Coordinates of C-alpha atoms in Angstrom, one line a residue:
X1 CA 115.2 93.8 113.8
X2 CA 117.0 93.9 110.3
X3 CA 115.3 93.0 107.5
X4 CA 116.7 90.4 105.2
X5 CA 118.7 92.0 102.3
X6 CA 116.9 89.1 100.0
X7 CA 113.3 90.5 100.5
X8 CA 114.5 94.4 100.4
X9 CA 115.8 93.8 96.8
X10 CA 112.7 91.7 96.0
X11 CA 110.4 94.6 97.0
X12 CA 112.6 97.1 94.9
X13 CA 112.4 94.6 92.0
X14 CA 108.5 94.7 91.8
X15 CA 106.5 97.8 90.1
X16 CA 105.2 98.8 93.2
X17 CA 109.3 99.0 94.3
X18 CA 110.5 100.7 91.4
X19 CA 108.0 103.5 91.3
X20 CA 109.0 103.7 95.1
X21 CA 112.6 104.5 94.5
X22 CA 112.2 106.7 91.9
X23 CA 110.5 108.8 93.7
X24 CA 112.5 109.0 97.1
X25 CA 115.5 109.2 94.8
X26 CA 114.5 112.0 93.5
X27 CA 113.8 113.6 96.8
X28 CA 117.1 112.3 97.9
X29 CA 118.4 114.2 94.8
X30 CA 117.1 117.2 95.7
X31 CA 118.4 117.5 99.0
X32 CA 122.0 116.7 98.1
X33 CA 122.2 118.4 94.0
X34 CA 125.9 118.7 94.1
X35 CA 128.0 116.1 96.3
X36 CA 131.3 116.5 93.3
X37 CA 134.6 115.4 95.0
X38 CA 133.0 114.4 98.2
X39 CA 133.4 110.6 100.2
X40 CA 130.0 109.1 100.6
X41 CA 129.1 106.3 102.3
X42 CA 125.0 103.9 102.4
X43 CA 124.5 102.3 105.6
X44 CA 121.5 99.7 105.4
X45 CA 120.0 99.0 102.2
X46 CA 121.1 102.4 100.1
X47 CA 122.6 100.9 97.2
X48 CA 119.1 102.3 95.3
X49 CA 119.4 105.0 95.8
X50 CA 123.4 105.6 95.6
X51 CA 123.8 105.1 91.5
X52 CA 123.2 108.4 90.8
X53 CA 126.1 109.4 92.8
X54 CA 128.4 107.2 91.2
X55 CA 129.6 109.2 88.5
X56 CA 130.0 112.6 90.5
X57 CA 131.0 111.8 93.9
X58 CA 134.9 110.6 94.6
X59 CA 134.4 107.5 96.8
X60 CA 130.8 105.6 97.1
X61 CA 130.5 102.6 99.5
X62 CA 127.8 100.3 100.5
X63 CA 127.8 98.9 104.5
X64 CA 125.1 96.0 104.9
X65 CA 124.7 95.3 108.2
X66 CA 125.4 91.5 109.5
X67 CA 122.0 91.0 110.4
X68 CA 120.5 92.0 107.2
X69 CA 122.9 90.4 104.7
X70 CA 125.0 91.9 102.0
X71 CA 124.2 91.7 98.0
X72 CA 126.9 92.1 95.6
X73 CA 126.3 96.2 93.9
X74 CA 126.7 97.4 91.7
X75 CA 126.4 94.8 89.4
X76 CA 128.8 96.4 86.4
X77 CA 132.1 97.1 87.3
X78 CA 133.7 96.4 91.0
X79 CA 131.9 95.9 94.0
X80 CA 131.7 98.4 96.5
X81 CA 129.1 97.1 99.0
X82 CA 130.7 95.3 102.3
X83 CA 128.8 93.5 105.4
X84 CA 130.0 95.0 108.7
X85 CA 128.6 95.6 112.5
X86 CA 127.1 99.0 112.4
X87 CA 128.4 99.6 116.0
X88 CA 132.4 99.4 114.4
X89 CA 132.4 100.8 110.9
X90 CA 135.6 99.9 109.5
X91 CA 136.4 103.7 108.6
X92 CA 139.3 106.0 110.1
X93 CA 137.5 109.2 111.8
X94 CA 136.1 111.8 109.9
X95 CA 136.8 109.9 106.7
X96 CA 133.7 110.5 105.1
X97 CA 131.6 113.4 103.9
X98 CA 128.1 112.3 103.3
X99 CA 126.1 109.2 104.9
X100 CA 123.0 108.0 103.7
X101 CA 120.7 105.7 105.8
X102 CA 118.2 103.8 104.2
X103 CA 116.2 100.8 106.2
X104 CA 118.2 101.6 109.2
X105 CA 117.3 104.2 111.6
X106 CA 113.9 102.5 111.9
X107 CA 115.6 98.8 112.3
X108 CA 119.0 98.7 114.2
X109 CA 118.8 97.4 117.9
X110 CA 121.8 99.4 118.6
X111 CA 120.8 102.3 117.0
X112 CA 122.7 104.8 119.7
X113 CA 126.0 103.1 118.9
X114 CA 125.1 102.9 115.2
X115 CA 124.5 106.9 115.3
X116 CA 127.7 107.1 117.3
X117 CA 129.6 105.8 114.7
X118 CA 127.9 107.5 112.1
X119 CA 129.3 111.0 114.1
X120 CA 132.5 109.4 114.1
X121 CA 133.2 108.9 111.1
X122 CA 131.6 111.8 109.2
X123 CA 133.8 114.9 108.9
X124 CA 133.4 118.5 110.7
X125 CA 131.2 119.8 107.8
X126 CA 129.7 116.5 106.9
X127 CA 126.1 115.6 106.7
X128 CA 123.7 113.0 107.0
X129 CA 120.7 112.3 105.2
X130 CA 118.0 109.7 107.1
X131 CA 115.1 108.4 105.5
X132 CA 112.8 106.6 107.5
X133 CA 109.4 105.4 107.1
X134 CA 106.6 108.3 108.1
X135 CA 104.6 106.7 111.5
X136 CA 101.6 108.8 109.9
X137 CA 101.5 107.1 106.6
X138 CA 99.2 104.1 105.2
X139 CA 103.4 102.6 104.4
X140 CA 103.8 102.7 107.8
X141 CA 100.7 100.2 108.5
X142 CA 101.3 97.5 105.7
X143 CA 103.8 94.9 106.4
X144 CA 104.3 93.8 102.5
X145 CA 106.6 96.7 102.1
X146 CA 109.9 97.2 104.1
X147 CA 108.3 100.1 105.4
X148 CA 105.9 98.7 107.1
X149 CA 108.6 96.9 109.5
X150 CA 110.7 98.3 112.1
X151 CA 109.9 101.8 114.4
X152 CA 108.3 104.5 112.4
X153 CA 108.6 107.8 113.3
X154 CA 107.3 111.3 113.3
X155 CA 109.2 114.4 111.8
X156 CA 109.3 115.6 115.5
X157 CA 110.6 112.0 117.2
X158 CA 113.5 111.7 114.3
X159 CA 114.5 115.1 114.9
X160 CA 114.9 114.6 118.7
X161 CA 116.2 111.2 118.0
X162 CA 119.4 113.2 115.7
X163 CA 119.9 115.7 118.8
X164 CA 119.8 113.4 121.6
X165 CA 122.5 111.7 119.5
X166 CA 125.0 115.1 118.6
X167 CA 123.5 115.9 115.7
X168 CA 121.5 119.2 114.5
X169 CA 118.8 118.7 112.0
X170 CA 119.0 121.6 109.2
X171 CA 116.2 120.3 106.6
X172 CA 113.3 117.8 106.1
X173 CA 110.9 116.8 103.6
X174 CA 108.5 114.0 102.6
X175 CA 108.2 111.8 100.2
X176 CA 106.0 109.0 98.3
X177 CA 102.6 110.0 98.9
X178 CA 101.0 107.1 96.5
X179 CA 99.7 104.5 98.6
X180 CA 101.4 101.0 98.3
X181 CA 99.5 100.0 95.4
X182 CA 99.9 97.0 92.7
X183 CA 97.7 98.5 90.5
X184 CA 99.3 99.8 87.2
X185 CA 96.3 102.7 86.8
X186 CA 97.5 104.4 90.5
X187 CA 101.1 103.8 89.9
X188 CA 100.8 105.5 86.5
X189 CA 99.6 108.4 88.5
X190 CA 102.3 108.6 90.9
X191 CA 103.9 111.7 90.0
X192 CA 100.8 113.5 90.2
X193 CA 99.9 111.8 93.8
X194 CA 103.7 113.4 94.8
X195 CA 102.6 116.9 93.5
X196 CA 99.8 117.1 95.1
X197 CA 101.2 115.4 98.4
X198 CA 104.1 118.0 99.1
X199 CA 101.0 120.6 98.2
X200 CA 98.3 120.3 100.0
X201 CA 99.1 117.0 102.4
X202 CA 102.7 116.8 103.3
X203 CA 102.8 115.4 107.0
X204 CA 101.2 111.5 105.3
X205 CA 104.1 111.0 103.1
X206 CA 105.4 107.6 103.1
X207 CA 108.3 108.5 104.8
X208 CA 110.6 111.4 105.9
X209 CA 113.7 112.5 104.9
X210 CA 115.8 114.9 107.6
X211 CA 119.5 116.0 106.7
X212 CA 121.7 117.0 109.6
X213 CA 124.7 118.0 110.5
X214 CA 127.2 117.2 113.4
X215 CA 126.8 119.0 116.8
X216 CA 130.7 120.1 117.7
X217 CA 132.3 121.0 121.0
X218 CA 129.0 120.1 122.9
X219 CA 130.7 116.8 124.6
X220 CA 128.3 114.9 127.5
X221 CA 129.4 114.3 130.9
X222 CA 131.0 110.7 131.7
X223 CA 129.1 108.3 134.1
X224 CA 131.6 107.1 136.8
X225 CA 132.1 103.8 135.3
X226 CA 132.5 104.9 131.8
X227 CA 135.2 106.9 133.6
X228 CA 136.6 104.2 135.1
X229 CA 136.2 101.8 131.8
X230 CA 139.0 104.5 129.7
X231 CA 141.6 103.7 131.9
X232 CA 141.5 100.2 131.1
X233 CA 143.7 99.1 127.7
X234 CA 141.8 96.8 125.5
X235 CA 142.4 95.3 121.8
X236 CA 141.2 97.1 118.8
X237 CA 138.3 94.3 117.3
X238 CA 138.3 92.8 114.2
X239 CA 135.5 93.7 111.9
X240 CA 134.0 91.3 109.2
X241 CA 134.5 93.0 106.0
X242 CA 134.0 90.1 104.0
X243 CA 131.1 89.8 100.9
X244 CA 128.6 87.4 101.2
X245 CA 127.4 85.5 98.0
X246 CA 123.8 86.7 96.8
X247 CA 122.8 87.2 93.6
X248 CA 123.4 90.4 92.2
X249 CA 121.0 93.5 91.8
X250 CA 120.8 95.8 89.6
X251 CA 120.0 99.0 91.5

């Protein structure tokens, strides 16, 4: 089940929040140092972690899914965020070369479809970057953090998640080893917590990131009545790409 775009930007506006999305951006960052002339595209709640793309990258959208909600980003300049259905992104095939999923994987009902799509859209050499909250982690367990709602997974169940769905894992890392604190003292410390984390205890970060790439010329046999269904002629749907009010954010 989605979680409402209202309480995912409250989260990232508290300390506990902010020191969060610093430190998975900078994760994100590392996986994906150069992305210069490239189309990217945030499904779920990415627009945190998508600024620092902004100024390097050609294209950057936002794609809220209708069950979550939209929020106007960024909040200078014009508005690139959009609510959709993550089963019919409202993209022409391999139209984009990097996707970002943040609050997704772990939430979608149709997550098969919404991967589908994702594979669809993304070009030959594209890539996709998941992060998802780590089922090992103390995040995983508390339910005052988006983390804490939705399916969690393992490094092992998101990488056979990404295959059974076309696509072919190539790195993964954690991130946000500081437990989800309010205390100013701990969250001080939370650069040192990440050191030592990816050290000495990687496997409890809060949550796991896993770039992959697109599986090509391996196509899956047709049941006999999805067989049967392509011979049949039906419309092209219309998807909502309209913005719904919210206040704006500034992340």
């Amino acid at each position: 089940m989605w979680q409402d775009v209202i309480d995912l930007h409250g989260f990232y506006e508290t300390r506990t929040g902010q020191v969060a999305r610093h430190l998975i951006r900078h994760s994100v960052r590392q996986m994906w140092p150069d992305v210069r002339g490239q189309a990217m595209l945030g499904l779920g709640f990415a627009s945190p972690y998508l600024r620092q793309f902004r100024q390097e990258a050609e294209r950057v959208l936002a794609f809220m899914p209708a069950p979550q909600g939209v929020m106007h980003w960024p909040a200078e300049g014009p508005y690139v965020t959009t609510l959709v259905d993550e089963t019919e992104l409202p993209l022409q095939d391999y139209s984009v070369d990097r996707v970002l999923i943040v609050h997704g994987i772990e939430n979608s009902d149709y997550l098969k479809h919404m991967l589908g799509e994702v594979w669809r859209v993304l070009t030959g050499q594209g890539r996709l970057l998941v992060v998802v909250p780590n089922r090992r982690s103390i995040w995983a367990r508390l339910e005052r953090t988006p983390l804490g709602h939705g399916h969690p997974y393992s490094p092992t169940q998101l990488k056979r998640l990404l295959r059974d769905n076309l696509f072919v894992p190539q790195r993964h890392q954690h991130a946000l080893f500081i437990p989800p604190t309010r205390s100013p003292t701990l969250l001080r410390s939370a650069t040192a917590w990440e050191r030592a984390g990816q050290r000495w205890f990687p496997q409890i970060g809060g949550v796991n990131l896993i770039e992959a790439s697109k599986q090509l010329y391996a196509p899956t046999p047709l049941r006999a009545a999805e067989r049967s269904r392509r011979s049949v002629l039906v419309g092209v749907p219309q998807v909502a790409a309209t913005l719904a009010p919210a206040e704006r954010s500034r992340d």
